[in-house]
Short mmCIF file of C-alpha atoms and ligand atoms in Angstrom, two decimals:
data_model
loop_
_atom_site.label_atom_id
_atom_site.label_comp_id
_atom_site.label_asym_id
_atom_site.label_seq_id
_atom_site.Cartn_x
_atom_site.Cartn_y
_atom_site.Cartn_z
CA MET S 1 3.60 25.56 15.56
CA THR S 2 6.19 22.77 16.21
CA GLY S 3 7.45 23.01 19.83
CA SER S 4 8.72 20.76 22.63
CA LYS S 5 5.27 19.16 23.27
CA THR S 6 4.72 18.43 19.48
CA LYS S 7 4.31 14.75 18.74
CA ILE S 8 6.70 13.73 16.02
CA PHE S 9 6.10 11.24 13.11
CA GLY S 10 7.86 10.58 9.91
CA VAL S 11 8.55 8.24 7.05
CA LEU S 12 12.02 6.67 6.33
CA GLY S 13 12.87 5.78 2.78
CA HIS S 14 15.55 6.25 -0.05
CA PRO S 15 14.84 8.34 -2.07
CA ILE S 16 12.02 10.05 -0.24
CA GLY S 17 11.65 13.35 -2.05
CA HIS S 18 8.37 12.42 -3.69
CA SER S 19 6.61 10.94 -0.60
CA LEU S 20 2.99 12.00 -0.12
CA SER S 21 2.70 10.81 3.50
CA PRO S 22 3.75 14.16 5.04
CA VAL S 23 0.93 15.86 3.12
CA MET S 24 -1.86 13.62 4.17
CA HIS S 25 -0.79 13.15 7.84
CA LYS S 26 -0.25 16.90 8.32
CA ALA S 27 -3.78 17.52 6.87
CA PHE S 28 -5.16 15.00 9.42
CA PHE S 29 -3.27 16.57 12.37
CA LYS S 30 -4.50 20.02 11.40
CA GLU S 31 -8.07 19.11 11.00
CA LYS S 32 -8.06 17.20 14.32
CA LYS S 33 -6.10 20.00 16.05
CA ILE S 34 -3.54 17.43 17.32
CA ASN S 35 -0.23 19.05 18.19
CA ALA S 36 1.82 16.80 15.77
CA ASP S 37 4.02 17.09 12.93
CA TYR S 38 5.34 14.56 10.18
CA PHE S 39 8.61 14.55 8.23
CA ALA S 40 10.09 12.66 5.39
CA PHE S 41 13.73 11.28 6.16
CA ASP S 42 16.17 10.11 3.52
CA VAL S 43 17.81 7.23 5.20
CA ASP S 44 20.50 5.01 3.57
CA GLU S 45 20.42 1.39 4.28
CA LYS S 46 23.62 1.34 6.44
CA ASN S 47 22.09 4.06 8.75
CA LEU S 48 18.67 2.35 9.12
CA GLY S 49 19.20 0.89 12.61
CA ASP S 50 20.68 4.13 13.91
CA ALA S 51 17.73 6.04 12.51
CA ILE S 52 15.25 3.84 14.23
CA HIS S 53 17.02 3.80 17.54
CA GLY S 54 17.59 7.61 17.27
CA ALA S 55 13.86 8.10 16.72
CA ASP S 56 13.30 5.94 19.67
CA ALA S 57 15.59 7.87 21.83
CA LEU S 58 14.11 11.15 20.63
CA LYS S 59 10.58 9.87 21.78
CA PHE S 60 9.19 9.92 18.15
CA CYS S 61 5.51 8.71 18.19
CA GLY S 62 5.58 6.73 14.98
CA LEU S 63 7.33 6.10 11.78
CA ASN S 64 6.33 4.80 8.23
CA VAL S 65 8.86 2.70 6.22
CA THR S 66 8.95 2.78 2.46
CA ILE S 67 11.01 1.51 -0.41
CA PRO S 68 13.71 0.05 -0.04
CA HIS S 69 13.48 -0.50 3.61
CA LYS S 70 10.34 -2.48 4.36
CA ILE S 71 12.03 -5.85 4.70
CA SER S 72 15.41 -4.81 6.08
CA VAL S 73 13.73 -2.84 8.91
CA ILE S 74 12.36 -6.05 10.48
CA LYS S 75 15.67 -6.82 12.16
CA TYR S 76 15.42 -3.70 14.21
CA MET S 77 11.96 -4.47 15.63
CA ASP S 78 11.44 -6.03 19.14
CA GLU S 79 8.00 -7.50 17.83
CA ILE S 80 6.07 -7.56 14.65
CA SER S 81 2.36 -8.00 14.06
CA GLU S 82 0.92 -11.06 12.47
CA GLU S 83 0.24 -9.31 9.14
CA ALA S 84 3.78 -8.07 8.99
CA ARG S 85 5.05 -11.53 9.69
CA LEU S 86 2.95 -12.97 6.96
CA ILE S 87 3.77 -10.30 4.38
CA ASN S 88 7.42 -10.26 5.61
CA ALA S 89 7.62 -6.46 5.49
CA VAL S 90 6.93 -3.62 7.92
CA ASN S 91 5.60 -0.17 6.73
CA THR S 92 4.54 1.16 10.00
CA ILE S 93 6.48 1.46 13.37
CA LYS S 94 4.99 2.20 16.77
CA PHE S 95 7.33 3.17 19.67
CA ASP S 96 5.79 1.77 22.89
CA TYR S 97 7.44 3.74 25.66
CA VAL S 98 5.55 2.04 28.37
CA LYS S 99 6.67 -1.50 27.56
CA ASP S 100 9.89 -0.14 26.05
CA LEU S 101 9.25 -2.00 22.59
CA ILE S 102 9.69 -1.05 18.98
CA ILE S 103 6.78 -2.83 17.15
CA GLY S 104 6.43 -3.20 13.39
CA TYR S 105 3.15 -3.50 11.53
CA ASN S 106 2.11 -3.72 7.81
CA THR S 107 -0.91 -1.67 6.74
CA ASP S 108 -0.46 -1.89 2.93
CA GLY S 109 -2.61 -5.03 2.64
CA ILE S 110 -5.34 -3.87 4.80
CA GLY S 111 -5.27 -0.42 3.11
CA ALA S 112 -5.88 -2.04 -0.24
CA ILE S 113 -8.77 -4.22 1.32
CA ASN S 114 -10.39 -1.16 2.81
CA ALA S 115 -10.16 0.76 -0.49
CA ILE S 116 -11.98 -2.00 -2.32
CA GLU S 117 -14.56 -2.72 0.43
CA LYS S 118 -15.54 0.96 0.64
CA ASN S 119 -15.78 1.37 -3.03
CA LEU S 120 -17.90 -1.88 -3.43
CA ASN S 121 -20.01 -1.42 -0.25
CA ASP S 122 -19.30 -5.28 0.15
CA GLY S 123 -16.93 -7.72 1.73
CA LEU S 124 -14.18 -9.75 -0.14
CA LYS S 125 -15.46 -13.24 0.96
CA GLY S 126 -15.70 -15.45 -2.06
CA LYS S 127 -14.76 -12.73 -4.52
CA LYS S 128 -12.17 -13.73 -7.21
CA ILE S 129 -9.23 -11.37 -7.44
CA PHE S 130 -6.69 -11.18 -10.21
CA ILE S 131 -3.37 -9.57 -9.17
CA LEU S 132 -0.86 -8.42 -11.75
CA GLY S 133 2.61 -8.22 -10.12
CA ALA S 134 4.49 -10.03 -7.51
CA GLY S 135 6.44 -7.33 -5.69
CA GLY S 136 6.15 -6.19 -2.17
CA ALA S 137 2.77 -4.46 -2.61
CA ALA S 138 1.26 -7.46 -4.45
CA ARG S 139 2.40 -9.73 -1.65
CA ALA S 140 0.74 -7.50 1.09
CA ILE S 141 -2.53 -7.45 -0.86
CA ILE S 142 -2.51 -11.25 -1.52
CA PHE S 143 -1.93 -12.14 2.08
CA SER S 144 -4.46 -9.67 3.33
CA ALA S 145 -7.22 -10.70 0.55
CA LEU S 146 -6.56 -14.40 1.35
CA SER S 147 -7.07 -13.84 5.15
CA ASN S 148 -10.43 -12.19 3.97
CA ASN S 149 -11.46 -15.30 2.21
CA ALA S 150 -11.00 -14.06 -1.33
CA GLU S 151 -9.67 -16.32 -4.20
CA ILE S 152 -6.55 -15.07 -5.90
CA SER S 153 -4.91 -15.53 -9.23
CA ILE S 154 -1.78 -13.94 -10.06
CA TYR S 155 0.42 -12.98 -13.13
CA ASN S 156 3.86 -11.56 -13.08
CA ARG S 157 6.37 -10.83 -15.74
CA THR S 158 8.85 -12.87 -13.80
CA VAL S 159 6.85 -15.99 -13.24
CA GLU S 160 9.33 -17.42 -10.57
CA LYS S 161 8.45 -14.58 -8.18
CA ALA S 162 4.66 -15.41 -8.46
CA ILE S 163 5.45 -19.11 -7.75
CA LEU S 164 7.56 -18.11 -4.66
CA ILE S 165 4.60 -16.26 -3.23
CA GLY S 166 2.29 -19.18 -4.13
CA ASN S 167 4.61 -21.43 -2.07
CA ASP S 168 4.78 -19.00 0.81
CA VAL S 169 0.94 -18.77 0.95
CA LYS S 170 0.61 -22.48 0.93
CA GLU S 171 3.19 -22.74 3.85
CA LYS S 172 1.90 -19.87 6.02
CA LEU S 173 -1.96 -19.97 5.25
CA ASN S 174 -2.29 -23.44 3.78
CA LYS S 175 -4.13 -21.65 0.94
CA TYR S 176 -3.81 -21.84 -2.90
CA LEU S 177 -2.67 -19.22 -5.21
CA LYS S 178 -3.33 -19.64 -8.98
CA VAL S 179 -0.34 -18.76 -10.88
CA VAL S 180 -1.18 -17.77 -14.53
CA HIS S 181 1.17 -17.85 -17.44
CA LEU S 182 1.07 -15.12 -20.23
CA LYS S 183 -0.33 -17.39 -22.88
CA ASN S 184 -3.56 -17.98 -20.62
CA LEU S 185 -3.74 -14.35 -19.39
CA LYS S 186 -6.61 -13.08 -21.36
CA ASP S 187 -8.83 -16.12 -20.69
CA GLU S 188 -7.98 -16.35 -17.10
CA LEU S 189 -8.65 -12.63 -16.53
CA LYS S 190 -12.41 -13.11 -17.45
CA ASP S 191 -12.96 -15.44 -14.58
CA ASN S 192 -12.51 -12.76 -11.94
CA ASP S 193 -14.52 -10.05 -10.16
CA ILE S 194 -11.67 -7.71 -9.45
CA ILE S 195 -8.46 -7.12 -11.30
CA ILE S 196 -5.70 -5.15 -9.51
CA ASN S 197 -2.56 -3.69 -11.06
CA ALA S 198 0.13 -4.10 -8.38
CA THR S 199 3.16 -3.57 -10.69
CA SER S 200 4.80 -0.14 -11.12
CA VAL S 201 3.84 -0.16 -14.70
CA GLY S 202 2.14 3.22 -15.61
CA MET S 203 3.79 5.19 -12.73
CA PHE S 204 5.03 8.62 -13.43
CA PRO S 205 7.12 9.48 -15.53
CA ASN S 206 6.10 6.38 -17.70
CA ALA S 207 2.44 7.30 -17.44
CA ASP S 208 1.69 6.11 -20.96
CA GLU S 209 2.45 2.38 -20.17
CA CYS S 210 -0.15 -0.13 -19.36
CA PRO S 211 0.36 -3.45 -17.61
CA ILE S 212 -1.96 -5.23 -20.09
CA ASN S 213 -3.37 -4.50 -23.39
CA GLU S 214 -6.81 -2.85 -23.23
CA TYR S 215 -8.52 -5.55 -25.07
CA CYS S 216 -7.46 -8.09 -22.43
CA ILE S 217 -9.40 -6.23 -19.74
CA PRO S 218 -12.63 -8.08 -19.55
CA LYS S 219 -15.88 -6.00 -19.72
CA GLY S 220 -17.82 -4.87 -16.67
CA LYS S 221 -15.40 -5.81 -13.94
CA VAL S 222 -13.95 -3.81 -10.99
CA VAL S 223 -10.45 -2.61 -11.93
CA MET S 224 -8.08 -1.21 -9.38
CA ASP S 225 -4.62 0.39 -9.86
CA ILE S 226 -2.38 0.80 -6.82
CA VAL S 227 -0.24 3.23 -8.67
CA TYR S 228 -1.36 6.56 -7.51
CA ASN S 229 0.78 8.88 -9.62
CA PRO S 230 -0.92 9.77 -12.02
CA ILE S 231 -4.27 9.43 -10.21
CA GLU S 232 -5.84 8.15 -13.39
CA THR S 233 -3.43 5.77 -14.92
CA LYS S 234 -3.53 4.36 -18.43
CA PHE S 235 -4.68 1.06 -17.16
CA LEU S 236 -7.81 2.77 -15.38
CA GLU S 237 -8.44 4.86 -18.43
CA SER S 238 -8.49 1.65 -20.65
CA ALA S 239 -10.64 -0.18 -18.00
CA LYS S 240 -13.31 2.68 -18.20
CA LYS S 241 -13.39 2.18 -21.91
CA ARG S 242 -14.30 -1.56 -21.16
CA ASN S 243 -17.14 -0.37 -18.84
CA CYS S 244 -15.32 -1.35 -15.75
CA MET S 245 -15.77 0.25 -12.32
CA THR S 246 -12.41 1.85 -11.30
CA ILE S 247 -10.53 2.40 -8.00
CA ASN S 248 -7.43 4.44 -8.10
CA GLY S 249 -4.26 4.11 -5.98
CA VAL S 250 -4.92 7.21 -3.94
CA ASP S 251 -7.71 5.30 -2.00
CA MET S 252 -5.17 2.59 -0.97
CA LEU S 253 -2.58 5.19 -0.06
CA VAL S 254 -4.94 7.04 2.25
CA GLU S 255 -6.44 3.91 3.76
CA GLN S 256 -2.95 2.47 4.65
CA GLY S 257 -2.19 5.87 6.19
CA ALA S 258 -5.51 5.89 8.21
CA GLU S 259 -4.51 2.36 9.41
CA ALA S 260 -1.09 3.67 10.63
CA LEU S 261 -2.86 6.54 12.51
CA LYS S 262 -5.07 3.94 14.18
CA ILE S 263 -1.94 2.11 15.40
CA TRP S 264 -0.19 5.14 16.58
CA LEU S 265 -3.06 7.11 18.18
CA ASN S 266 -5.40 4.18 19.27
CA MET S 267 -8.28 5.92 17.49
CA GLU S 268 -10.33 5.15 14.37
CA PRO S 269 -10.01 8.09 11.86
CA GLU S 270 -13.56 9.08 10.93
CA GLU S 271 -14.53 8.98 7.24
CA TYR S 272 -14.66 12.79 6.98
CA LEU S 273 -10.92 12.78 8.10
CA ILE S 274 -10.03 10.13 5.61
CA ASN S 275 -11.60 12.30 2.79
CA ILE S 276 -9.60 15.37 4.11
CA MET S 277 -6.43 13.29 3.72
CA LYS S 278 -7.47 12.13 0.39
CA LYS S 279 -8.24 15.61 -0.85
CA SER S 280 -4.80 16.91 0.36
CA ILE S 281 -3.12 14.17 -1.67
CA ILE S 282 -5.22 14.86 -4.85
CA LYS S 283 -4.43 18.59 -4.57
CA LYS S 284 -0.79 17.86 -4.36
CA LEU S 285 -0.76 15.47 -7.16
CA LYS S 286 -2.79 17.87 -9.42
CA ASN S 287 -0.39 20.64 -8.61
CA LYS S 288 2.88 18.72 -9.03
CA PRO S 289 5.48 19.92 -11.49
CA LYS S 290 5.22 18.15 -14.84
CA ASN S 291 8.69 16.97 -15.08
N1 NAP P 301 -1.31 3.03 -3.48
C1 NAP P 301 -0.46 2.61 -2.44
O1 NAP P 301 -0.79 2.79 -1.25
C2 NAP P 301 0.68 1.78 -2.76
C3 NAP P 301 1.42 1.18 -1.68
C4 NAP P 301 2.54 0.47 -2.07
C5 NAP P 301 3.07 0.47 -3.47
N2 NAP P 301 2.34 1.30 -4.32
C6 NAP P 301 2.82 1.26 -5.66
O2 NAP P 301 2.79 0.01 -6.15
C7 NAP P 301 3.75 -0.23 -7.21
C8 NAP P 301 4.56 -1.51 -6.87
O3 NAP P 301 5.14 -1.32 -5.60
P1 NAP P 301 6.07 -2.43 -5.06
O4 NAP P 301 6.57 -1.98 -3.67
O5 NAP P 301 5.33 -3.78 -5.08
O6 NAP P 301 7.26 -2.59 -6.03
P2 NAP P 301 8.30 -3.87 -6.28
O7 NAP P 301 8.46 -4.69 -5.19
O8 NAP P 301 9.56 -3.12 -6.92
O9 NAP P 301 7.57 -4.69 -7.46
C9 NAP P 301 7.38 -4.20 -8.79
C10 NAP P 301 6.41 -5.12 -9.52
O10 NAP P 301 6.17 -4.41 -10.85
C11 NAP P 301 6.61 -5.29 -11.92
N3 NAP P 301 7.23 -4.58 -12.88
C12 NAP P 301 8.00 -3.51 -12.97
N4 NAP P 301 8.24 -3.06 -14.19
C13 NAP P 301 7.63 -3.95 -15.08
C14 NAP P 301 7.40 -3.87 -16.46
N5 NAP P 301 8.08 -2.99 -17.18
N6 NAP P 301 6.57 -4.88 -16.93
C15 NAP P 301 5.96 -5.71 -16.25
N7 NAP P 301 6.09 -5.78 -14.92
C16 NAP P 301 6.88 -4.79 -14.21
C17 NAP P 301 7.78 -6.22 -11.22
O11 NAP P 301 7.81 -7.41 -11.97
P3 NAP P 301 9.14 -8.39 -12.08
O12 NAP P 301 9.00 -9.19 -10.74
O13 NAP P 301 9.03 -9.11 -13.28
O14 NAP P 301 10.19 -7.36 -11.99
C18 NAP P 301 6.99 -6.44 -9.91
O15 NAP P 301 5.98 -7.51 -10.03
C19 NAP P 301 4.69 1.07 -7.15
O16 NAP P 301 4.16 1.87 -8.16
C20 NAP P 301 4.24 1.75 -5.82
O17 NAP P 301 4.41 3.10 -5.88
C21 NAP P 301 1.19 1.88 -3.99
#
């Protein structure tokens, strides 16, 4: 039961009602018998600084940050990690009460990389990855994958956003991002090992949408969707029909959560705990109301 000694964690976002973070973190604390609790907080942009400094004053142990605050939260940090600097977004905050610092991290990119590596039982070095999308999540995956020596191509509906990421990658990592245009999409996809949907296309309630036509998906590749609701998106359904190996968005969600726990608790969550977190999310998604 939550009491005065309970370690408090939470997630800040707006809206926040559908966040699955409390479910998986509570499952972890329960299994590990850690006296901790995790809450979802709906915070408006204008109150973001107060919310963070309030959590600091109340001796919260850690926070996650989600849409739309991942970039604007940076200005309230005393320090940010190298990943957060490269990605230019923070999704995890640690309150260091010894050094009196609020430190921002980004675990989205490493979460995606861990999900891929665990499914493939292999590293990303030299792998060719095609990213669909150029939003915040795409950006996190691109910087982390390039740091793991993968080669990346990108296609986005708004090509200018893909070009901007390409410029940033060149400036910060001195690496090259191949920006693909719609007319070359089908041909360019063939030349890759892993294809990742990092757009929000196919996300509930628009679950019948697919980011690309089924016949553009090359046969026999690894296909990942970072959308986790529904668990099996139309994109993954189509990829299976093309004999691709698929990785769903729940894996990334759980891995980025496990990385946050590592930062907060200075411990590596064992695989069985990661599986318990994953099961808690799958159970929640399968039991969700259908509207
Ligand atoms: N599994 C996980 O752990 C995890 C973590 C983070 C995010 N996600 C999921 O990843 C998705 C993207 O998140 P985000 O934070 O990157 O969002 P975001 O910054 O808003 O980016 C959205 C991306 O989707 C594209 N897009 C949206 N609607 C589209 C449409 N109708 N047709 C083509 N492209 C479209 C956008 O293209 P334009 O640039 O052309 O608008 C942009 O590239 C969300 O569904 C989110 O829930 C999952």
